């Protein structure tokens, strides 16, 4: 890789700008591109440029298929900013969820306007946003690489956060609370004018059904569900469930 | 625990791609030769995903990984050659390749690794 291209790549990483590096595996020529710009000594056809930008949007690195790049081997490496997690509620479960999500590669922000909860002492080194959730969401701008989890159990905080999250392309929206609590929550949001398809995006009660009891176990179940949503995993098949057709 | 440059956390057992690239750039800035190895394809159960990177300097120092330890030794040897002649290499490691067993990719998968010089 040429020094100039590496510098540009590192600058893009620092600025959290998504870029994709295209490499001709036969001669090592490279191009670094984003949605508008192309740099480097590798010339790409229109079809190759289009495919590279699609790879960037879809966050998939790999070889360009032969129908796009017939007689050469072009490898695309996607450099997207880190995944983000917005946690609403600086509560006990957050103290387990935040480090787990960080190990999974998430850049975490915690939203809680209550000064007693969102303290540096409880969440060292984590970005704390002490605004009301709707203002916080306007500030954080969740996108398709962001997960949002509400944990406060307080409708005054959770509901506006969910309402704002549903306006975004967040790949995962989870709301903690029992099935009853969630049913009431859906009632309130429905009364506030949200539609069924929007409400269906909320995972509630948040987390995979693993029988989680402790805060750490609940955090684990939420992390597992976020990962399943991120990787578009097929629904789990329950081994002990009797087959309906037999 | 977060990497100041990107916000990416550094709690993972593997150093982030950013750290690998930054290290490679730092070696170059110190006037050392450096090469970069990247996983460009995988088949079967490979330990590291496509895009995983390993930076190597002219003394054989390395940061990052392309296999979780199985083939790094062989990749470093190739990287030193790439630093000599400047030509990139595309390397295949897999169960069908006897050499792969020698270098220890016992997990049963295969990986293709591209090695290039930083110039």
mmCIF file of N, CA and C in Angstrom, chain A residues 1-4 6-7 9-10 13-16 21 23-28 30 61-63 73 75-77 79-82 99 101-108 124-125, chain B residues 1-2 4-13 17-19 21-26 28-29 36 38-41 43 50-53 88-90 112 114 116-119:
data_model
loop_
_atom_site.group_PDB
_atom_site.id
_atom_site.type_symbol
_atom_site.label_atom_id
_atom_site.label_comp_id
_atom_site.label_asym_id
_atom_site.label_seq_id
_atom_site.Cartn_x
_atom_site.Cartn_y
_atom_site.Cartn_z
ATOM 1 N N UNK A 1 0.853 -1.201 0.000
ATOM 2 C CA UNK A 1 0.000 0.000 0.000
ATOM 3 C C UNK A 1 0.887 1.249 0.000
ATOM 4 N N UNK A 2 0.484 2.218 -0.807
ATOM 5 C CA UNK A 2 1.239 3.465 -0.848
ATOM 6 C C UNK A 2 1.010 4.265 0.442
ATOM 7 N N UNK A 3 2.058 4.948 0.848
ATOM 8 C CA UNK A 3 1.997 5.767 2.059
ATOM 9 C C UNK A 3 0.809 6.735 2.034
ATOM 10 N N UNK A 4 0.615 7.405 0.888
ATOM 11 C CA UNK A 4 -0.439 8.415 0.795
ATOM 12 C C UNK A 4 -1.821 7.794 1.029
ATOM 13 N N UNK A 6 -2.430 4.948 2.711
ATOM 14 C CA UNK A 6 -2.529 4.542 4.119
ATOM 15 C C UNK A 6 -2.862 5.757 4.989
ATOM 16 N N UNK A 7 -2.233 6.890 4.688
ATOM 17 C CA UNK A 7 -2.525 8.110 5.461
ATOM 18 C C UNK A 7 -3.995 8.502 5.301
ATOM 19 N N UNK A 9 -6.458 6.537 4.541
ATOM 20 C CA UNK A 9 -7.268 5.522 5.233
ATOM 21 C C UNK A 9 -7.307 5.803 6.736
ATOM 22 N N UNK A 10 -6.132 6.109 7.302
ATOM 23 C CA UNK A 10 -6.086 6.370 8.746
ATOM 24 C C UNK A 10 -6.842 7.648 9.099
ATOM 25 N N UNK A 13 -10.476 6.757 9.152
ATOM 26 C CA UNK A 13 -10.799 5.999 10.361
ATOM 27 C C UNK A 13 -10.965 6.936 11.554
ATOM 28 N N UNK A 14 -10.054 7.890 11.651
ATOM 29 C CA UNK A 14 -10.075 8.822 12.763
ATOM 30 C C UNK A 14 -11.355 9.659 12.740
ATOM 31 N N UNK A 15 -11.776 10.041 11.531
ATOM 32 C CA UNK A 15 -12.976 10.870 11.376
ATOM 33 C C UNK A 15 -14.248 10.018 11.355
ATOM 34 N N UNK A 16 -14.089 8.689 11.541
ATOM 35 C CA UNK A 16 -15.212 7.749 11.517
ATOM 36 C C UNK A 16 -15.990 7.833 10.207
ATOM 37 N N UNK A 21 -11.478 -0.143 0.597
ATOM 38 C CA UNK A 21 -10.197 -0.265 -0.092
ATOM 39 C C UNK A 21 -10.312 -1.388 -1.114
ATOM 40 N N UNK A 23 -8.306 -3.693 -3.856
ATOM 41 C CA UNK A 23 -6.944 -4.119 -4.176
ATOM 42 C C UNK A 23 -6.983 -5.108 -5.328
ATOM 43 N N UNK A 24 -6.155 -4.863 -6.356
ATOM 44 C CA UNK A 24 -5.983 -5.851 -7.407
ATOM 45 C C UNK A 24 -4.967 -6.868 -6.889
ATOM 46 N N UNK A 25 -5.428 -8.102 -6.651
ATOM 47 C CA UNK A 25 -4.583 -9.103 -6.000
ATOM 48 C C UNK A 25 -3.454 -9.593 -6.915
ATOM 49 N N UNK A 26 -3.501 -9.238 -8.203
ATOM 50 C CA UNK A 26 -2.427 -9.661 -9.107
ATOM 51 C C UNK A 26 -1.238 -8.709 -9.070
ATOM 52 N N UNK A 27 -1.528 -7.399 -9.013
ATOM 53 C CA UNK A 27 -0.388 -6.474 -9.059
ATOM 54 C C UNK A 27 -0.301 -5.543 -7.849
ATOM 55 N N UNK A 28 -1.265 -5.606 -6.942
ATOM 56 C CA UNK A 28 -1.198 -4.801 -5.728
ATOM 57 C C UNK A 28 -1.680 -3.365 -5.878
ATOM 58 N N UNK A 30 -4.135 -0.253 -5.863
ATOM 59 C CA UNK A 30 -5.244 -0.047 -4.927
ATOM 60 C C UNK A 30 -5.993 1.251 -5.178
ATOM 61 N N UNK A 61 -16.993 -7.318 3.239
ATOM 62 C CA UNK A 61 -15.715 -7.381 2.545
ATOM 63 C C UNK A 61 -15.647 -8.665 1.736
ATOM 64 N N UNK A 62 -14.839 -8.673 0.673
ATOM 65 C CA UNK A 62 -14.655 -9.896 -0.103
ATOM 66 C C UNK A 62 -14.267 -9.611 -1.535
ATOM 67 N N UNK A 63 -14.132 -10.686 -2.306
ATOM 68 C CA UNK A 63 -13.727 -10.594 -3.704
ATOM 69 C C UNK A 63 -14.893 -10.118 -4.554
ATOM 70 N N UNK A 73 -8.751 -10.074 -10.290
ATOM 71 C CA UNK A 73 -9.159 -10.421 -8.926
ATOM 72 C C UNK A 73 -9.089 -9.160 -8.083
ATOM 73 N N UNK A 75 -10.096 -7.397 -4.579
ATOM 74 C CA UNK A 75 -10.556 -7.628 -3.208
ATOM 75 C C UNK A 75 -11.008 -6.302 -2.602
ATOM 76 N N UNK A 76 -12.173 -6.346 -1.973
ATOM 77 C CA UNK A 76 -12.725 -5.152 -1.333
ATOM 78 C C UNK A 76 -12.652 -5.312 0.177
ATOM 79 N N UNK A 77 -12.040 -4.350 0.838
ATOM 80 C CA UNK A 77 -12.031 -4.368 2.299
ATOM 81 C C UNK A 77 -12.793 -3.153 2.809
ATOM 82 N N UNK A 79 -14.092 -0.581 5.462
ATOM 83 C CA UNK A 79 -13.729 0.032 6.746
ATOM 84 C C UNK A 79 -14.878 0.911 7.199
ATOM 85 N N UNK A 80 -15.743 0.353 8.012
ATOM 86 C CA UNK A 80 -16.855 1.127 8.554
ATOM 87 C C UNK A 80 -16.505 1.591 9.957
ATOM 88 N N UNK A 81 -17.115 2.696 10.397
ATOM 89 C CA UNK A 81 -16.910 3.086 11.793
ATOM 90 C C UNK A 81 -17.437 1.983 12.708
ATOM 91 N N UNK A 82 -17.018 1.973 13.978
ATOM 92 C CA UNK A 82 -17.498 0.919 14.875
ATOM 93 C C UNK A 82 -19.023 0.933 14.986
ATOM 94 N N UNK A 99 -19.811 -3.119 29.383
ATOM 95 C CA UNK A 99 -18.539 -3.796 29.074
ATOM 96 C C UNK A 99 -18.690 -4.962 28.098
ATOM 97 N N UNK A 101 -20.876 -5.189 25.631
ATOM 98 C CA UNK A 101 -21.040 -4.615 24.296
ATOM 99 C C UNK A 101 -19.708 -4.084 23.783
ATOM 100 N N UNK A 102 -18.895 -3.545 24.689
ATOM 101 C CA UNK A 102 -17.585 -3.032 24.276
ATOM 102 C C UNK A 102 -16.691 -4.162 23.777
ATOM 103 N N UNK A 103 -16.745 -5.307 24.458
ATOM 104 C CA UNK A 103 -15.953 -6.449 23.992
ATOM 105 C C UNK A 103 -16.427 -6.876 22.607
ATOM 106 N N UNK A 104 -17.731 -6.728 22.357
ATOM 107 C CA UNK A 104 -18.271 -7.091 21.043
ATOM 108 C C UNK A 104 -17.938 -6.047 19.978
ATOM 109 N N UNK A 105 -17.294 -4.950 20.375
ATOM 110 C CA UNK A 105 -16.867 -3.961 19.389
ATOM 111 C C UNK A 105 -17.768 -2.746 19.287
ATOM 112 N N UNK A 106 -18.734 -2.611 20.187
ATOM 113 C CA UNK A 106 -19.641 -1.460 20.139
ATOM 114 C C UNK A 106 -19.013 -0.234 20.808
ATOM 115 N N UNK A 107 -19.268 0.901 20.182
ATOM 116 C CA UNK A 107 -18.938 2.195 20.744
ATOM 117 C C UNK A 107 -20.203 2.600 21.521
ATOM 118 N N UNK A 108 -20.122 2.677 22.858
ATOM 119 C CA UNK A 108 -21.323 2.787 23.685
ATOM 120 C C UNK A 108 -21.545 4.205 24.193
ATOM 121 N N UNK A 124 -16.951 4.319 34.166
ATOM 122 C CA UNK A 124 -15.696 5.006 33.823
ATOM 123 C C UNK A 124 -15.395 4.924 32.324
ATOM 124 N N UNK A 125 -15.075 6.081 31.763
ATOM 125 C CA UNK A 125 -14.632 6.110 30.367
ATOM 126 C C UNK A 125 -15.714 5.973 29.323
ATOM 127 N N UNK B 1 -10.982 2.322 28.261
ATOM 128 C CA UNK B 1 -10.449 1.237 27.456
ATOM 129 C C UNK B 1 -10.670 1.492 25.966
ATOM 130 N N UNK B 2 -11.072 2.697 25.607
ATOM 131 C CA UNK B 2 -11.397 2.848 24.197
ATOM 132 C C UNK B 2 -10.247 3.475 23.444
ATOM 133 N N UNK B 4 -8.568 5.929 21.320
ATOM 134 C CA UNK B 4 -8.872 7.339 21.127
ATOM 135 C C UNK B 4 -9.220 7.708 19.704
ATOM 136 N N UNK B 5 -8.603 7.027 18.752
ATOM 137 C CA UNK B 5 -8.779 7.425 17.360
ATOM 138 C C UNK B 5 -10.176 7.116 16.853
ATOM 139 N N UNK B 6 -10.736 6.003 17.215
ATOM 140 C CA UNK B 6 -11.964 5.555 16.571
ATOM 141 C C UNK B 6 -13.091 5.291 17.547
ATOM 142 N N UNK B 7 -12.780 5.234 18.814
ATOM 143 C CA UNK B 7 -13.815 4.846 19.758
ATOM 144 C C UNK B 7 -13.974 3.342 19.806
ATOM 145 N N UNK B 8 -13.230 2.652 18.921
ATOM 146 C CA UNK B 8 -13.321 1.197 18.919
ATOM 147 C C UNK B 8 -12.664 0.685 20.196
ATOM 148 N N UNK B 9 -13.279 -0.290 20.810
ATOM 149 C CA UNK B 9 -12.740 -0.745 22.080
ATOM 150 C C UNK B 9 -11.555 -1.651 21.851
ATOM 151 N N UNK B 10 -10.731 -1.714 22.847
ATOM 152 C CA UNK B 10 -9.524 -2.493 22.731
ATOM 153 C C UNK B 10 -9.549 -3.646 23.715
ATOM 154 N N UNK B 11 -10.738 -4.065 24.083
ATOM 155 C CA UNK B 11 -10.860 -5.153 25.040
ATOM 156 C C UNK B 11 -10.863 -6.507 24.346
ATOM 157 N N UNK B 12 -10.966 -6.486 23.013
ATOM 158 C CA UNK B 12 -10.973 -7.733 22.269
ATOM 159 C C UNK B 12 -9.628 -8.424 22.404
ATOM 160 N N UNK B 13 -9.608 -9.756 22.202
ATOM 161 C CA UNK B 13 -8.341 -10.468 22.303
ATOM 162 C C UNK B 13 -7.441 -10.173 21.103
ATOM 163 N N UNK B 17 -8.047 -3.475 13.780
ATOM 164 C CA UNK B 17 -7.435 -3.196 12.487
ATOM 165 C C UNK B 17 -6.751 -1.840 12.509
ATOM 166 N N UNK B 18 -7.375 -0.876 13.185
ATOM 167 C CA UNK B 18 -6.773 0.454 13.248
ATOM 168 C C UNK B 18 -5.405 0.415 13.903
ATOM 169 N N UNK B 19 -5.305 -0.343 14.976
ATOM 170 C CA UNK B 19 -4.005 -0.403 15.660
ATOM 171 C C UNK B 19 -2.952 -1.052 14.778
ATOM 172 N N UNK B 21 -2.870 -0.995 11.466
ATOM 173 C CA UNK B 21 -2.501 -0.031 10.416
ATOM 174 C C UNK B 21 -1.649 1.102 10.999
ATOM 175 N N UNK B 22 -2.026 1.552 12.197
ATOM 176 C CA UNK B 22 -1.252 2.632 12.835
ATOM 177 C C UNK B 22 0.173 2.174 13.124
ATOM 178 N N UNK B 23 0.298 0.899 13.563
ATOM 179 C CA UNK B 23 1.635 0.365 13.850
ATOM 180 C C UNK B 23 2.474 0.318 12.574
ATOM 181 N N UNK B 24 1.835 -0.141 11.477
ATOM 182 C CA UNK B 24 2.547 -0.218 10.200
ATOM 183 C C UNK B 24 3.005 1.181 9.782
ATOM 184 N N UNK B 25 2.131 2.171 9.933
ATOM 185 C CA UNK B 25 2.473 3.548 9.564
ATOM 186 C C UNK B 25 3.600 4.065 10.460
ATOM 187 N N UNK B 26 3.554 3.689 11.738
ATOM 188 C CA UNK B 26 4.592 4.141 12.675
ATOM 189 C C UNK B 26 5.953 3.548 12.302
ATOM 190 N N UNK B 28 6.938 2.718 9.324
ATOM 191 C CA UNK B 28 7.385 3.438 8.128
ATOM 192 C C UNK B 28 7.946 4.805 8.528
ATOM 193 N N UNK B 29 7.243 5.466 9.463
ATOM 194 C CA UNK B 29 7.683 6.800 9.890
ATOM 195 C C UNK B 29 9.058 6.738 10.557
ATOM 196 N N UNK B 36 2.128 -5.637 4.977
ATOM 197 C CA UNK B 36 0.802 -5.836 5.532
ATOM 198 C C UNK B 36 0.228 -7.121 4.939
ATOM 199 N N UNK B 38 -3.254 -9.521 4.684
ATOM 200 C CA UNK B 38 -4.704 -9.397 4.845
ATOM 201 C C UNK B 38 -5.383 -10.699 4.436
ATOM 202 N N UNK B 39 -6.312 -11.182 5.259
ATOM 203 C CA UNK B 39 -7.118 -12.347 4.875
ATOM 204 C C UNK B 39 -8.108 -11.890 3.801
ATOM 205 N N UNK B 40 -8.011 -12.457 2.579
ATOM 206 C CA UNK B 40 -8.900 -12.024 1.494
ATOM 207 C C UNK B 40 -9.964 -13.066 1.164
ATOM 208 N N UNK B 41 -9.795 -14.302 1.620
ATOM 209 C CA UNK B 41 -10.835 -15.314 1.416
ATOM 210 C C UNK B 41 -10.676 -16.399 2.466
ATOM 211 N N UNK B 43 -12.403 -20.458 3.626
ATOM 212 C CA UNK B 43 -13.309 -21.567 3.373
ATOM 213 C C UNK B 43 -13.354 -22.424 4.624
ATOM 214 N N UNK B 50 -12.495 -12.578 7.002
ATOM 215 C CA UNK B 50 -11.988 -11.786 5.885
ATOM 216 C C UNK B 50 -11.732 -10.356 6.367
ATOM 217 N N UNK B 51 -10.600 -9.804 5.951
ATOM 218 C CA UNK B 51 -10.257 -8.436 6.344
ATOM 219 C C UNK B 51 -9.308 -8.379 7.536
ATOM 220 N N UNK B 52 -9.098 -9.512 8.229
ATOM 221 C CA UNK B 52 -8.157 -9.518 9.359
ATOM 222 C C UNK B 52 -6.753 -9.223 8.846
ATOM 223 N N UNK B 53 -6.000 -8.449 9.626
ATOM 224 C CA UNK B 53 -4.701 -8.008 9.133
ATOM 225 C C UNK B 53 -3.576 -8.236 10.126
ATOM 226 N N UNK B 88 3.920 -8.016 -4.451
ATOM 227 C CA UNK B 88 2.901 -8.607 -3.567
ATOM 228 C C UNK B 88 2.753 -10.109 -3.806
ATOM 229 N N UNK B 89 2.279 -10.816 -2.808
ATOM 230 C CA UNK B 89 2.074 -12.274 -2.914
ATOM 231 C C UNK B 89 0.643 -12.607 -2.487
ATOM 232 N N UNK B 90 0.100 -13.622 -3.141
ATOM 233 C CA UNK B 90 -1.204 -14.158 -2.745
ATOM 234 C C UNK B 90 -0.961 -15.595 -2.290
ATOM 235 N N UNK B 112 -6.906 -17.558 2.340
ATOM 236 C CA UNK B 112 -6.055 -16.941 1.342
ATOM 237 C C UNK B 112 -5.603 -15.604 1.914
ATOM 238 N N UNK B 114 -3.237 -12.094 1.365
ATOM 239 C CA UNK B 114 -2.527 -11.204 0.449
ATOM 240 C C UNK B 114 -1.475 -10.451 1.254
ATOM 241 N N UNK B 116 1.467 -7.481 1.079
ATOM 242 C CA UNK B 116 1.936 -6.349 0.271
ATOM 243 C C UNK B 116 2.916 -5.520 1.088
ATOM 244 N N UNK B 117 3.784 -4.815 0.372
ATOM 245 C CA UNK B 117 4.739 -3.926 1.033
ATOM 246 C C UNK B 117 4.065 -2.570 1.250
ATOM 247 N N UNK B 118 4.498 -1.867 2.279
ATOM 248 C CA UNK B 118 4.080 -0.464 2.449
ATOM 249 C C UNK B 118 5.181 0.396 1.866
ATOM 250 N N UNK B 119 4.849 1.096 0.798
ATOM 251 C CA UNK B 119 5.918 1.904 0.177
ATOM 252 C C UNK B 119 5.495 3.360 0.027
#
